[in-house]
Amino acid sequence: MAAPVLISYDRLKTKGISLSKVQLWKLEKRSAFPKRVRTSPGRYAWVEAEIDAYISAKIAERDAAMVAA
């Protein structure tokens, strides 16, 4: 099994997530976005597989809403 890949805040933008750090923090608090991982004092990253799953879930939500409409 491969080790989890961590991605930085800047790399989130390459995946289409352009929320501010404060917005992400608020979503994390509500368990509406994957929780970050502390990599060192004052530095955080996210598990890439969790971000990919989040994006897939958002696409599935959209598709379900389109079918229901």
CSV table of N, CA, C and O in Angstrom, one decimal:
chain,number,residue,atom,x,y,z
A,1,MET,N,0.9,-1.2,0.0
A,1,MET,CA,0.0,0.0,0.0
A,1,MET,C,0.9,1.2,0.0
A,1,MET,O,1.8,1.4,0.8
A,2,ALA,N,0.6,2.2,-0.9
A,2,ALA,CA,1.4,3.4,-1.0
A,2,ALA,C,1.1,4.3,0.2
A,2,ALA,O,0.0,4.3,0.7
A,3,ALA,N,2.1,5.1,0.5
A,3,ALA,CA,1.9,6.1,1.6
A,3,ALA,C,1.0,7.2,1.1
A,3,ALA,O,1.0,7.5,-0.1
A,4,PRO,N,0.2,7.8,2.0
A,4,PRO,CA,-0.6,8.9,1.6
A,4,PRO,C,0.2,10.1,1.1
A,4,PRO,O,1.3,10.4,1.6
A,5,VAL,N,-0.4,10.7,0.1
A,5,VAL,CA,0.3,11.9,-0.5
A,5,VAL,C,-0.4,13.1,0.1
A,5,VAL,O,-1.6,13.2,0.1
A,6,LEU,N,0.4,14.0,0.6
A,6,LEU,CA,-0.1,15.3,1.2
A,6,LEU,C,0.1,16.4,0.2
A,6,LEU,O,1.1,16.4,-0.6
A,7,ILE,N,-0.9,17.3,0.1
A,7,ILE,CA,-0.8,18.4,-0.8
A,7,ILE,C,-1.0,19.7,0.0
A,7,ILE,O,-1.7,19.8,1.0
A,8,SER,N,-0.3,20.7,-0.5
A,8,SER,CA,-0.4,22.0,0.2
A,8,SER,C,-1.6,22.8,-0.2
A,8,SER,O,-2.4,22.5,-1.1
A,9,TYR,N,-1.8,23.9,0.5
A,9,TYR,CA,-2.9,24.8,0.2
A,9,TYR,C,-2.9,25.3,-1.2
A,9,TYR,O,-3.9,25.3,-1.9
A,10,ASP,N,-1.7,25.6,-1.7
A,10,ASP,CA,-1.6,26.1,-3.1
A,10,ASP,C,-2.0,25.0,-4.1
A,10,ASP,O,-2.6,25.3,-5.2
A,11,ARG,N,-1.7,23.7,-3.8
A,11,ARG,CA,-2.1,22.6,-4.7
A,11,ARG,C,-3.6,22.4,-4.7
A,11,ARG,O,-4.1,21.8,-5.7
A,12,LEU,N,-4.3,22.8,-3.7
A,12,LEU,CA,-5.8,22.7,-3.7
A,12,LEU,C,-6.3,23.5,-4.9
A,12,LEU,O,-7.3,23.0,-5.5
A,13,LYS,N,-5.7,24.6,-5.2
A,13,LYS,CA,-6.2,25.4,-6.3
A,13,LYS,C,-6.1,24.7,-7.7
A,13,LYS,O,-6.9,24.8,-8.5
A,14,THR,N,-5.1,23.8,-7.8
A,14,THR,CA,-4.9,23.1,-9.1
A,14,THR,C,-6.0,22.0,-9.2
A,14,THR,O,-6.3,21.5,-10.3
A,15,LYS,N,-6.7,21.7,-8.1
A,15,LYS,CA,-7.8,20.7,-8.1
A,15,LYS,C,-9.2,21.5,-8.2
A,15,LYS,O,-10.2,20.8,-8.0
A,16,GLY,N,-9.1,22.8,-8.4
A,16,GLY,CA,-10.4,23.5,-8.5
A,16,GLY,C,-10.9,24.0,-7.2
A,16,GLY,O,-12.1,24.5,-7.2
A,17,ILE,N,-10.2,23.9,-6.1
A,17,ILE,CA,-10.7,24.4,-4.8
A,17,ILE,C,-10.0,25.7,-4.5
A,17,ILE,O,-8.8,25.7,-4.2
A,18,SER,N,-10.7,26.8,-4.6
A,18,SER,CA,-10.1,28.1,-4.5
A,18,SER,C,-10.7,28.9,-3.3
A,18,SER,O,-10.7,30.1,-3.2
A,19,LEU,N,-11.1,28.1,-2.2
A,19,LEU,CA,-11.6,28.7,-1.0
A,19,LEU,C,-10.4,29.3,-0.2
A,19,LEU,O,-9.3,28.8,-0.3
A,20,SER,N,-10.7,30.3,0.6
A,20,SER,CA,-9.7,30.9,1.5
A,20,SER,C,-9.4,29.9,2.6
A,20,SER,O,-10.2,29.0,2.9
A,21,LYS,N,-8.3,30.2,3.3
A,21,LYS,CA,-7.9,29.3,4.4
A,21,LYS,C,-9.0,29.4,5.5
A,21,LYS,O,-9.3,28.4,6.2
A,22,VAL,N,-9.6,30.6,5.7
A,22,VAL,CA,-10.6,30.7,6.7
A,22,VAL,C,-11.9,29.9,6.3
A,22,VAL,O,-12.5,29.3,7.2
A,23,GLN,N,-12.2,30.0,5.1
A,23,GLN,CA,-13.4,29.2,4.6
A,23,GLN,C,-13.2,27.7,4.8
A,23,GLN,O,-14.1,27.0,5.2
A,24,LEU,N,-12.0,27.3,4.5
A,24,LEU,CA,-11.7,25.9,4.6
A,24,LEU,C,-11.7,25.5,6.1
A,24,LEU,O,-12.3,24.4,6.4
A,25,TRP,N,-11.2,26.3,6.9
A,25,TRP,CA,-11.2,26.0,8.4
A,25,TRP,C,-12.6,25.9,8.9
A,25,TRP,O,-13.0,25.0,9.6
A,26,LYS,N,-13.5,26.8,8.5
A,26,LYS,CA,-14.9,26.7,8.9
A,26,LYS,C,-15.6,25.5,8.4
A,26,LYS,O,-16.4,24.8,9.1
A,27,LEU,N,-15.3,25.1,7.1
A,27,LEU,CA,-15.9,23.9,6.6
A,27,LEU,C,-15.4,22.6,7.4
A,27,LEU,O,-16.1,21.7,7.6
A,28,GLU,N,-14.1,22.6,7.7
A,28,GLU,CA,-13.5,21.5,8.4
A,28,GLU,C,-14.2,21.4,9.8
A,28,GLU,O,-14.4,20.3,10.3
A,29,LYS,N,-14.4,22.5,10.5
A,29,LYS,CA,-15.0,22.5,11.8
A,29,LYS,C,-16.4,21.9,11.7
A,29,LYS,O,-16.9,21.2,12.7
A,30,ARG,N,-17.1,22.0,10.6
A,30,ARG,CA,-18.5,21.5,10.4
A,30,ARG,C,-18.4,20.1,9.8
A,30,ARG,O,-19.4,19.5,9.4
A,31,SER,N,-17.2,19.6,9.6
A,31,SER,CA,-17.0,18.3,8.9
A,31,SER,C,-17.5,18.2,7.5
A,31,SER,O,-18.0,17.2,7.0
A,32,ALA,N,-17.4,19.4,6.8
A,32,ALA,CA,-17.9,19.5,5.5
A,32,ALA,C,-16.7,19.6,4.5
A,32,ALA,O,-17.0,19.7,3.3
A,33,PHE,N,-15.5,19.4,5.0
A,33,PHE,CA,-14.3,19.4,4.1
A,33,PHE,C,-13.3,18.5,4.9
A,33,PHE,O,-13.3,18.5,6.1
A,34,PRO,N,-12.5,17.8,4.1
A,34,PRO,CA,-11.5,17.0,4.8
A,34,PRO,C,-10.6,17.8,5.7
A,34,PRO,O,-10.2,18.9,5.5
A,35,LYS,N,-10.3,17.2,6.9
A,35,LYS,CA,-9.4,17.8,7.9
A,35,LYS,C,-8.0,17.9,7.4
A,35,LYS,O,-7.5,16.9,6.8
A,36,ARG,N,-7.3,18.9,7.7
A,36,ARG,CA,-5.9,19.1,7.3
A,36,ARG,C,-5.0,18.3,8.3
A,36,ARG,O,-5.4,17.9,9.4
A,37,VAL,N,-3.8,18.1,7.9
A,37,VAL,CA,-2.8,17.4,8.7
A,37,VAL,C,-1.7,18.4,9.0
A,37,VAL,O,-1.2,19.1,8.1
A,38,ARG,N,-1.3,18.5,10.3
A,38,ARG,CA,-0.3,19.4,10.7
A,38,ARG,C,1.1,18.8,10.3
A,38,ARG,O,1.4,17.7,10.8
A,39,THR,N,1.9,19.4,9.5
A,39,THR,CA,3.1,18.9,9.0
A,39,THR,C,4.3,19.4,9.8
A,39,THR,O,5.3,18.8,9.9
A,40,SER,N,4.2,20.6,10.4
A,40,SER,CA,5.2,21.3,11.2
A,40,SER,C,4.5,22.5,11.8
A,40,SER,O,3.4,22.8,11.5
A,41,PRO,N,5.1,23.1,12.8
A,41,PRO,CA,4.5,24.3,13.4
A,41,PRO,C,4.1,25.4,12.4
A,41,PRO,O,4.9,25.8,11.5
A,42,GLY,N,2.8,25.6,12.3
A,42,GLY,CA,2.3,26.6,11.4
A,42,GLY,C,2.1,26.1,10.0
A,42,GLY,O,1.7,26.9,9.1
A,43,ARG,N,2.3,24.9,9.7
A,43,ARG,CA,2.2,24.3,8.3
A,43,ARG,C,1.2,23.2,8.3
A,43,ARG,O,1.3,22.3,9.2
A,44,TYR,N,0.4,23.2,7.3
A,44,TYR,CA,-0.6,22.2,7.1
A,44,TYR,C,-0.7,21.7,5.7
A,44,TYR,O,-0.3,22.4,4.8
A,45,ALA,N,-1.2,20.5,5.5
A,45,ALA,CA,-1.5,19.9,4.2
A,45,ALA,C,-2.7,19.1,4.3
A,45,ALA,O,-3.2,18.8,5.4
A,46,TRP,N,-3.2,18.6,3.2
A,46,TRP,CA,-4.3,17.7,3.1
A,46,TRP,C,-4.0,16.4,2.4
A,46,TRP,O,-3.1,16.4,1.6
A,47,VAL,N,-4.7,15.4,2.8
A,47,VAL,CA,-4.4,14.1,2.2
A,47,VAL,C,-5.1,14.1,0.8
A,47,VAL,O,-6.3,14.3,0.7
A,48,GLU,N,-4.3,13.9,-0.2
A,48,GLU,CA,-4.8,14.0,-1.6
A,48,GLU,C,-6.0,13.1,-1.9
A,48,GLU,O,-6.9,13.5,-2.5
A,49,ALA,N,-5.9,11.9,-1.4
A,49,ALA,CA,-7.0,10.9,-1.7
A,49,ALA,C,-8.3,11.4,-1.0
A,49,ALA,O,-9.4,11.2,-1.6
A,50,GLU,N,-8.2,12.1,0.1
A,50,GLU,CA,-9.4,12.6,0.8
A,50,GLU,C,-10.0,13.8,0.0
A,50,GLU,O,-11.2,14.0,-0.1
A,51,ILE,N,-9.1,14.6,-0.6
A,51,ILE,CA,-9.5,15.8,-1.4
A,51,ILE,C,-10.2,15.2,-2.7
A,51,ILE,O,-11.3,15.7,-3.1
A,52,ASP,N,-9.6,14.2,-3.3
A,52,ASP,CA,-10.2,13.6,-4.5
A,52,ASP,C,-11.6,13.0,-4.2
A,52,ASP,O,-12.5,13.2,-5.0
A,53,ALA,N,-11.7,12.4,-3.0
A,53,ALA,CA,-13.0,11.8,-2.6
A,53,ALA,C,-14.0,12.9,-2.4
A,53,ALA,O,-15.2,12.8,-2.8
A,54,TYR,N,-13.6,14.0,-1.8
A,54,TYR,CA,-14.5,15.2,-1.6
A,54,TYR,C,-15.0,15.7,-2.9
A,54,TYR,O,-16.2,16.0,-3.1
A,55,ILE,N,-14.1,15.8,-3.9
A,55,ILE,CA,-14.5,16.3,-5.2
A,55,ILE,C,-15.4,15.4,-5.9
A,55,ILE,O,-16.5,15.8,-6.4
A,56,SER,N,-15.2,14.1,-5.8
A,56,SER,CA,-16.1,13.1,-6.4
A,56,SER,C,-17.4,13.1,-5.7
A,56,SER,O,-18.5,13.0,-6.4
A,57,ALA,N,-17.5,13.3,-4.4
A,57,ALA,CA,-18.8,13.4,-3.7
A,57,ALA,C,-19.6,14.7,-4.2
A,57,ALA,O,-20.8,14.6,-4.4
A,58,LYS,N,-18.9,15.8,-4.4
A,58,LYS,CA,-19.5,17.0,-4.9
A,58,LYS,C,-20.1,16.8,-6.3
A,58,LYS,O,-21.2,17.2,-6.6
A,59,ILE,N,-19.4,16.0,-7.1
A,59,ILE,CA,-19.8,15.7,-8.5
A,59,ILE,C,-21.1,14.8,-8.4
A,59,ILE,O,-22.1,15.0,-9.1
A,60,ALA,N,-21.0,13.8,-7.5
A,60,ALA,CA,-22.2,12.9,-7.3
A,60,ALA,C,-23.4,13.7,-6.8
A,60,ALA,O,-24.5,13.4,-7.3
A,61,GLU,N,-23.2,14.6,-5.9
A,61,GLU,CA,-24.3,15.5,-5.4
A,61,GLU,C,-24.9,16.2,-6.6
A,61,GLU,O,-26.1,16.3,-6.7
A,62,ARG,N,-24.1,16.8,-7.4
A,62,ARG,CA,-24.6,17.6,-8.6
A,62,ARG,C,-25.4,16.7,-9.5
A,62,ARG,O,-26.5,17.0,-9.9
A,63,ASP,N,-24.9,15.5,-9.8
A,63,ASP,CA,-25.5,14.6,-10.7
A,63,ASP,C,-26.9,14.1,-10.1
A,63,ASP,O,-27.8,14.0,-10.8
A,64,ALA,N,-26.9,13.9,-8.8
A,64,ALA,CA,-28.2,13.4,-8.2
A,64,ALA,C,-29.2,14.5,-8.2
A,64,ALA,O,-30.4,14.3,-8.4
A,65,ALA,N,-28.7,15.8,-8.0
A,65,ALA,CA,-29.7,16.9,-8.1
A,65,ALA,C,-30.2,17.1,-9.5
A,65,ALA,O,-31.4,17.4,-9.6
A,66,MET,N,-29.4,16.8,-10.5
A,66,MET,CA,-29.9,17.0,-11.9
A,66,MET,C,-30.9,15.9,-12.2
A,66,MET,O,-31.9,16.2,-12.9
A,67,VAL,N,-30.7,14.7,-11.7
A,67,VAL,CA,-31.7,13.6,-12.0
A,67,VAL,C,-33.0,13.9,-11.2
A,67,VAL,O,-34.1,13.6,-11.8
A,68,ALA,N,-32.9,14.4,-10.0
A,68,ALA,CA,-34.1,14.7,-9.2
A,68,ALA,C,-34.9,15.9,-9.8
A,68,ALA,O,-36.1,16.0,-9.6
A,69,ALA,N,-34.3,16.8,-10.5
A,69,ALA,CA,-35.0,18.0,-11.1
A,69,ALA,C,-35.8,17.7,-12.2
A,69,ALA,O,-35.9,16.8,-12.9
